[in-house]
């Protein structure tokens, strides 16, 4: 049986589904269908390129969110990676150790069968890796309802991530927890995505210049969402920082302990050492 005290997470992304759904969310219902031929024929056309840029998916935000549940043991993204709209994401997906599963549509406008391949792989992985505790399904299609139900019957905690307005209610109901991509930590509000975007892709989230402080802020935001409390256990924040970036080390930054690292970030966090358990909260909350 899976050990909930040692959470191990598998992530499955129906990448085509998320890209198309977010494009429609940013530009209006059925926008991707209307622009699909133009995107396929000439994605670098200035008008199309601008629309794609404004609807860029933040892959890092999805993976960071999944990592907040436990150790990522596998992450797979399913799409036709030869399509230019998906190929733009390959480097950042590979950089986050995501396994790219190649799919090909049966016809120009046919479905690529991601739901079938993803479901088969997920069920196989649950039997092959009995220590999996969490399954994260990044999609919005009702075709994934049987998969979510099967995962739950096999004793896994099922998390769904989809785009608001494009997710079947039945899929959200079939999961133990479901969150909209729009609401994930680090994702700009939709009003911000509709403003003029920077010319380069992918669109980056607004972050601190210091990578370690940026990592701390992300971890606190994610842990705050999970714990739903004002004060966070410093040990939980550090564990999450290590899951988000295994290379993080406070000692490499010149600090004797993680508490010393936290206390040095007075512009970002407040530290409470009144008890045996060190706690931390963002300065914005303290204010």
PDB file of N, CA and C in Angstrom, residues 196-238:
ATOM      1  N   UNK A 196      -0.396  43.780 -23.297  1.00  0.00           N
ATOM      2  CA  UNK A 196       0.658  43.542 -24.280  1.00  0.00           C
ATOM      3  C   UNK A 196       1.740  42.686 -23.668  1.00  0.00           C
ATOM      4  N   UNK A 197       2.090  41.608 -24.341  1.00  0.00           N
ATOM      5  CA  UNK A 197       3.074  40.666 -23.815  1.00  0.00           C
ATOM      6  C   UNK A 197       4.461  41.033 -24.305  1.00  0.00           C
ATOM      7  N   UNK A 198       5.452  40.541 -23.593  1.00  0.00           N
ATOM      8  CA  UNK A 198       6.843  40.738 -24.009  1.00  0.00           C
ATOM      9  C   UNK A 198       7.077  40.000 -25.313  1.00  0.00           C
ATOM     10  N   UNK A 199       8.022  40.443 -26.132  1.00  0.00           N
ATOM     11  CA  UNK A 199       8.215  39.825 -27.438  1.00  0.00           C
ATOM     12  C   UNK A 199       8.777  38.420 -27.380  1.00  0.00           C
ATOM     13  N   UNK A 200       9.431  38.056 -26.308  1.00  0.00           N
ATOM     14  CA  UNK A 200      10.055  36.740 -26.251  1.00  0.00           C
ATOM     15  C   UNK A 200       9.120  35.722 -25.634  1.00  0.00           C
ATOM     16  N   UNK A 201       9.280  34.465 -25.981  1.00  0.00           N
ATOM     17  CA  UNK A 201       8.544  33.356 -25.405  1.00  0.00           C
ATOM     18  C   UNK A 201       9.538  32.421 -24.742  1.00  0.00           C
ATOM     19  N   UNK A 202       9.119  31.684 -23.650  1.00  0.00           N
ATOM     20  CA  UNK A 202       7.825  31.786 -23.006  1.00  0.00           C
ATOM     21  C   UNK A 202       7.755  32.961 -22.060  1.00  0.00           C
ATOM     22  N   UNK A 203       6.545  33.356 -21.716  1.00  0.00           N
ATOM     23  CA  UNK A 203       6.362  34.456 -20.793  1.00  0.00           C
ATOM     24  C   UNK A 203       6.784  34.036 -19.395  1.00  0.00           C
ATOM     25  N   UNK A 204       7.627  34.814 -18.788  1.00  0.00           N
ATOM     26  CA  UNK A 204       8.147  34.455 -17.472  1.00  0.00           C
ATOM     27  C   UNK A 204       7.288  35.056 -16.374  1.00  0.00           C
ATOM     28  N   UNK A 205       7.220  34.371 -15.256  1.00  0.00           N
ATOM     29  CA  UNK A 205       6.552  34.928 -14.097  1.00  0.00           C
ATOM     30  C   UNK A 205       7.445  35.975 -13.452  1.00  0.00           C
ATOM     31  N   UNK A 206       6.811  36.940 -12.800  1.00  0.00           N
ATOM     32  CA  UNK A 206       7.565  37.989 -12.139  1.00  0.00           C
ATOM     33  C   UNK A 206       8.234  37.418 -10.899  1.00  0.00           C
ATOM     34  N   UNK A 207       9.537  37.509 -10.828  1.00  0.00           N
ATOM     35  CA  UNK A 207      10.265  36.880  -9.744  1.00  0.00           C
ATOM     36  C   UNK A 207      11.396  37.779  -9.256  1.00  0.00           C
ATOM     37  N   UNK A 208      11.893  37.421  -8.055  1.00  0.00           N
ATOM     38  CA  UNK A 208      13.019  38.147  -7.488  1.00  0.00           C
ATOM     39  C   UNK A 208      14.276  37.863  -8.291  1.00  0.00           C
ATOM     40  N   UNK A 209      15.249  38.802  -8.170  1.00  0.00           N
ATOM     41  CA  UNK A 209      16.522  38.600  -8.862  1.00  0.00           C
ATOM     42  C   UNK A 209      17.335  37.485  -8.226  1.00  0.00           C
ATOM     43  N   UNK A 210      17.172  37.295  -6.950  1.00  0.00           N
ATOM     44  CA  UNK A 210      17.933  36.281  -6.226  1.00  0.00           C
ATOM     45  C   UNK A 210      17.225  34.936  -6.364  1.00  0.00           C
ATOM     46  N   UNK A 211      17.840  33.955  -7.028  1.00  0.00           N
ATOM     47  CA  UNK A 211      17.161  32.670  -7.235  1.00  0.00           C
ATOM     48  C   UNK A 211      16.734  31.997  -5.935  1.00  0.00           C
ATOM     49  N   UNK A 212      17.558  32.100  -4.882  1.00  0.00           N
ATOM     50  CA  UNK A 212      17.211  31.448  -3.623  1.00  0.00           C
ATOM     51  C   UNK A 212      16.004  32.103  -2.974  1.00  0.00           C
ATOM     52  N   UNK A 213      15.947  33.433  -3.016  1.00  0.00           N
ATOM     53  CA  UNK A 213      14.797  34.140  -2.453  1.00  0.00           C
ATOM     54  C   UNK A 213      13.552  33.858  -3.276  1.00  0.00           C
ATOM     55  N   UNK A 214      13.715  33.816  -4.593  1.00  0.00           N
ATOM     56  CA  UNK A 214      12.605  33.471  -5.467  1.00  0.00           C
ATOM     57  C   UNK A 214      12.078  32.075  -5.145  1.00  0.00           C
ATOM     58  N   UNK A 215      12.982  31.139  -4.927  1.00  0.00           N
ATOM     59  CA  UNK A 215      12.604  29.772  -4.567  1.00  0.00           C
ATOM     60  C   UNK A 215      11.851  29.757  -3.240  1.00  0.00           C
ATOM     61  N   UNK A 216      12.336  30.529  -2.273  1.00  0.00           N
ATOM     62  CA  UNK A 216      11.671  30.626  -0.971  1.00  0.00           C
ATOM     63  C   UNK A 216      10.258  31.167  -1.122  1.00  0.00           C
ATOM     64  N   UNK A 217      10.095  32.199  -1.927  1.00  0.00           N
ATOM     65  CA  UNK A 217       8.771  32.803  -2.117  1.00  0.00           C
ATOM     66  C   UNK A 217       7.803  31.818  -2.770  1.00  0.00           C
ATOM     67  N   UNK A 218       8.291  31.097  -3.779  1.00  0.00           N
ATOM     68  CA  UNK A 218       7.434  30.097  -4.432  1.00  0.00           C
ATOM     69  C   UNK A 218       7.026  29.009  -3.466  1.00  0.00           C
ATOM     70  N   UNK A 219       7.988  28.517  -2.680  1.00  0.00           N
ATOM     71  CA  UNK A 219       7.698  27.441  -1.733  1.00  0.00           C
ATOM     72  C   UNK A 219       6.697  27.887  -0.675  1.00  0.00           C
ATOM     73  N   UNK A 220       6.851  29.115  -0.169  1.00  0.00           N
ATOM     74  CA  UNK A 220       5.910  29.605   0.837  1.00  0.00           C
ATOM     75  C   UNK A 220       4.505  29.772   0.250  1.00  0.00           C
ATOM     76  N   UNK A 221       4.439  30.223  -0.994  1.00  0.00           N
ATOM     77  CA  UNK A 221       3.140  30.398  -1.626  1.00  0.00           C
ATOM     78  C   UNK A 221       2.453  29.050  -1.821  1.00  0.00           C
ATOM     79  N   UNK A 222       3.200  28.066  -2.301  1.00  0.00           N
ATOM     80  CA  UNK A 222       2.639  26.737  -2.514  1.00  0.00           C
ATOM     81  C   UNK A 222       2.274  26.061  -1.196  1.00  0.00           C
ATOM     82  N   UNK A 223       3.163  26.157  -0.200  1.00  0.00           N
ATOM     83  CA  UNK A 223       2.884  25.541   1.093  1.00  0.00           C
ATOM     84  C   UNK A 223       1.716  26.240   1.787  1.00  0.00           C
ATOM     85  N   UNK A 224       1.611  27.559   1.607  1.00  0.00           N
ATOM     86  CA  UNK A 224       0.484  28.288   2.171  1.00  0.00           C
ATOM     87  C   UNK A 224      -0.837  27.846   1.577  1.00  0.00           C
ATOM     88  N   UNK A 225      -0.833  27.557   0.258  1.00  0.00           N
ATOM     89  CA  UNK A 225      -2.044  27.042  -0.390  1.00  0.00           C
ATOM     90  C   UNK A 225      -2.407  25.680   0.165  1.00  0.00           C
ATOM     91  N   UNK A 226      -1.396  24.848   0.386  1.00  0.00           N
ATOM     92  CA  UNK A 226      -1.656  23.487   0.863  1.00  0.00           C
ATOM     93  C   UNK A 226      -2.069  23.464   2.327  1.00  0.00           C
ATOM     94  N   UNK A 227      -1.327  24.208   3.172  1.00  0.00           N
ATOM     95  CA  UNK A 227      -1.577  24.186   4.609  1.00  0.00           C
ATOM     96  C   UNK A 227      -2.732  25.094   5.014  1.00  0.00           C
ATOM     97  N   UNK A 228      -3.028  26.098   4.185  1.00  0.00           N
ATOM     98  CA  UNK A 228      -4.131  27.019   4.442  1.00  0.00           C
ATOM     99  C   UNK A 228      -4.003  27.669   5.820  1.00  0.00           C
ATOM    100  N   UNK A 229      -2.808  28.161   6.140  1.00  0.00           N
ATOM    101  CA  UNK A 229      -2.574  28.822   7.407  1.00  0.00           C
ATOM    102  C   UNK A 229      -1.673  30.022   7.239  1.00  0.00           C
ATOM    103  N   UNK A 230      -1.674  30.923   8.224  1.00  0.00           N
ATOM    104  CA  UNK A 230      -0.851  32.117   8.129  1.00  0.00           C
ATOM    105  C   UNK A 230       0.624  31.789   8.361  1.00  0.00           C
ATOM    106  N   UNK A 231       0.892  31.014   9.434  1.00  0.00           N
ATOM    107  CA  UNK A 231       2.263  30.619   9.747  1.00  0.00           C
ATOM    108  C   UNK A 231       2.556  29.245   9.188  1.00  0.00           C
ATOM    109  N   UNK A 232       3.742  29.067   8.636  1.00  0.00           N
ATOM    110  CA  UNK A 232       4.152  27.810   8.026  1.00  0.00           C
ATOM    111  C   UNK A 232       5.340  27.237   8.775  1.00  0.00           C
ATOM    112  N   UNK A 233       5.408  25.919   8.885  1.00  0.00           N
ATOM    113  CA  UNK A 233       6.564  25.284   9.496  1.00  0.00           C
ATOM    114  C   UNK A 233       7.774  25.466   8.588  1.00  0.00           C
ATOM    115  N   UNK A 234       8.849  25.982   9.133  1.00  0.00           N
ATOM    116  CA  UNK A 234      10.044  26.222   8.329  1.00  0.00           C
ATOM    117  C   UNK A 234      10.564  24.930   7.713  1.00  0.00           C
ATOM    118  N   UNK A 235      10.448  23.821   8.450  1.00  0.00           N
ATOM    119  CA  UNK A 235      10.932  22.540   7.925  1.00  0.00           C
ATOM    120  C   UNK A 235      10.144  22.120   6.694  1.00  0.00           C
ATOM    121  N   UNK A 236       8.816  22.378   6.700  1.00  0.00           N
ATOM    122  CA  UNK A 236       7.990  22.031   5.545  1.00  0.00           C
ATOM    123  C   UNK A 236       8.361  22.907   4.350  1.00  0.00           C
ATOM    124  N   UNK A 237       8.642  24.181   4.613  1.00  0.00           N
ATOM    125  CA  UNK A 237       9.041  25.092   3.535  1.00  0.00           C
ATOM    126  C   UNK A 237      10.370  24.638   2.935  1.00  0.00           C
ATOM    127  N   UNK A 238      11.316  24.269   3.781  1.00  0.00           N
ATOM    128  CA  UNK A 238      12.614  23.823   3.270  1.00  0.00           C
ATOM    129  C   UNK A 238      12.464  22.536   2.458  1.00  0.00           C
TER     130      UNK A 238
END
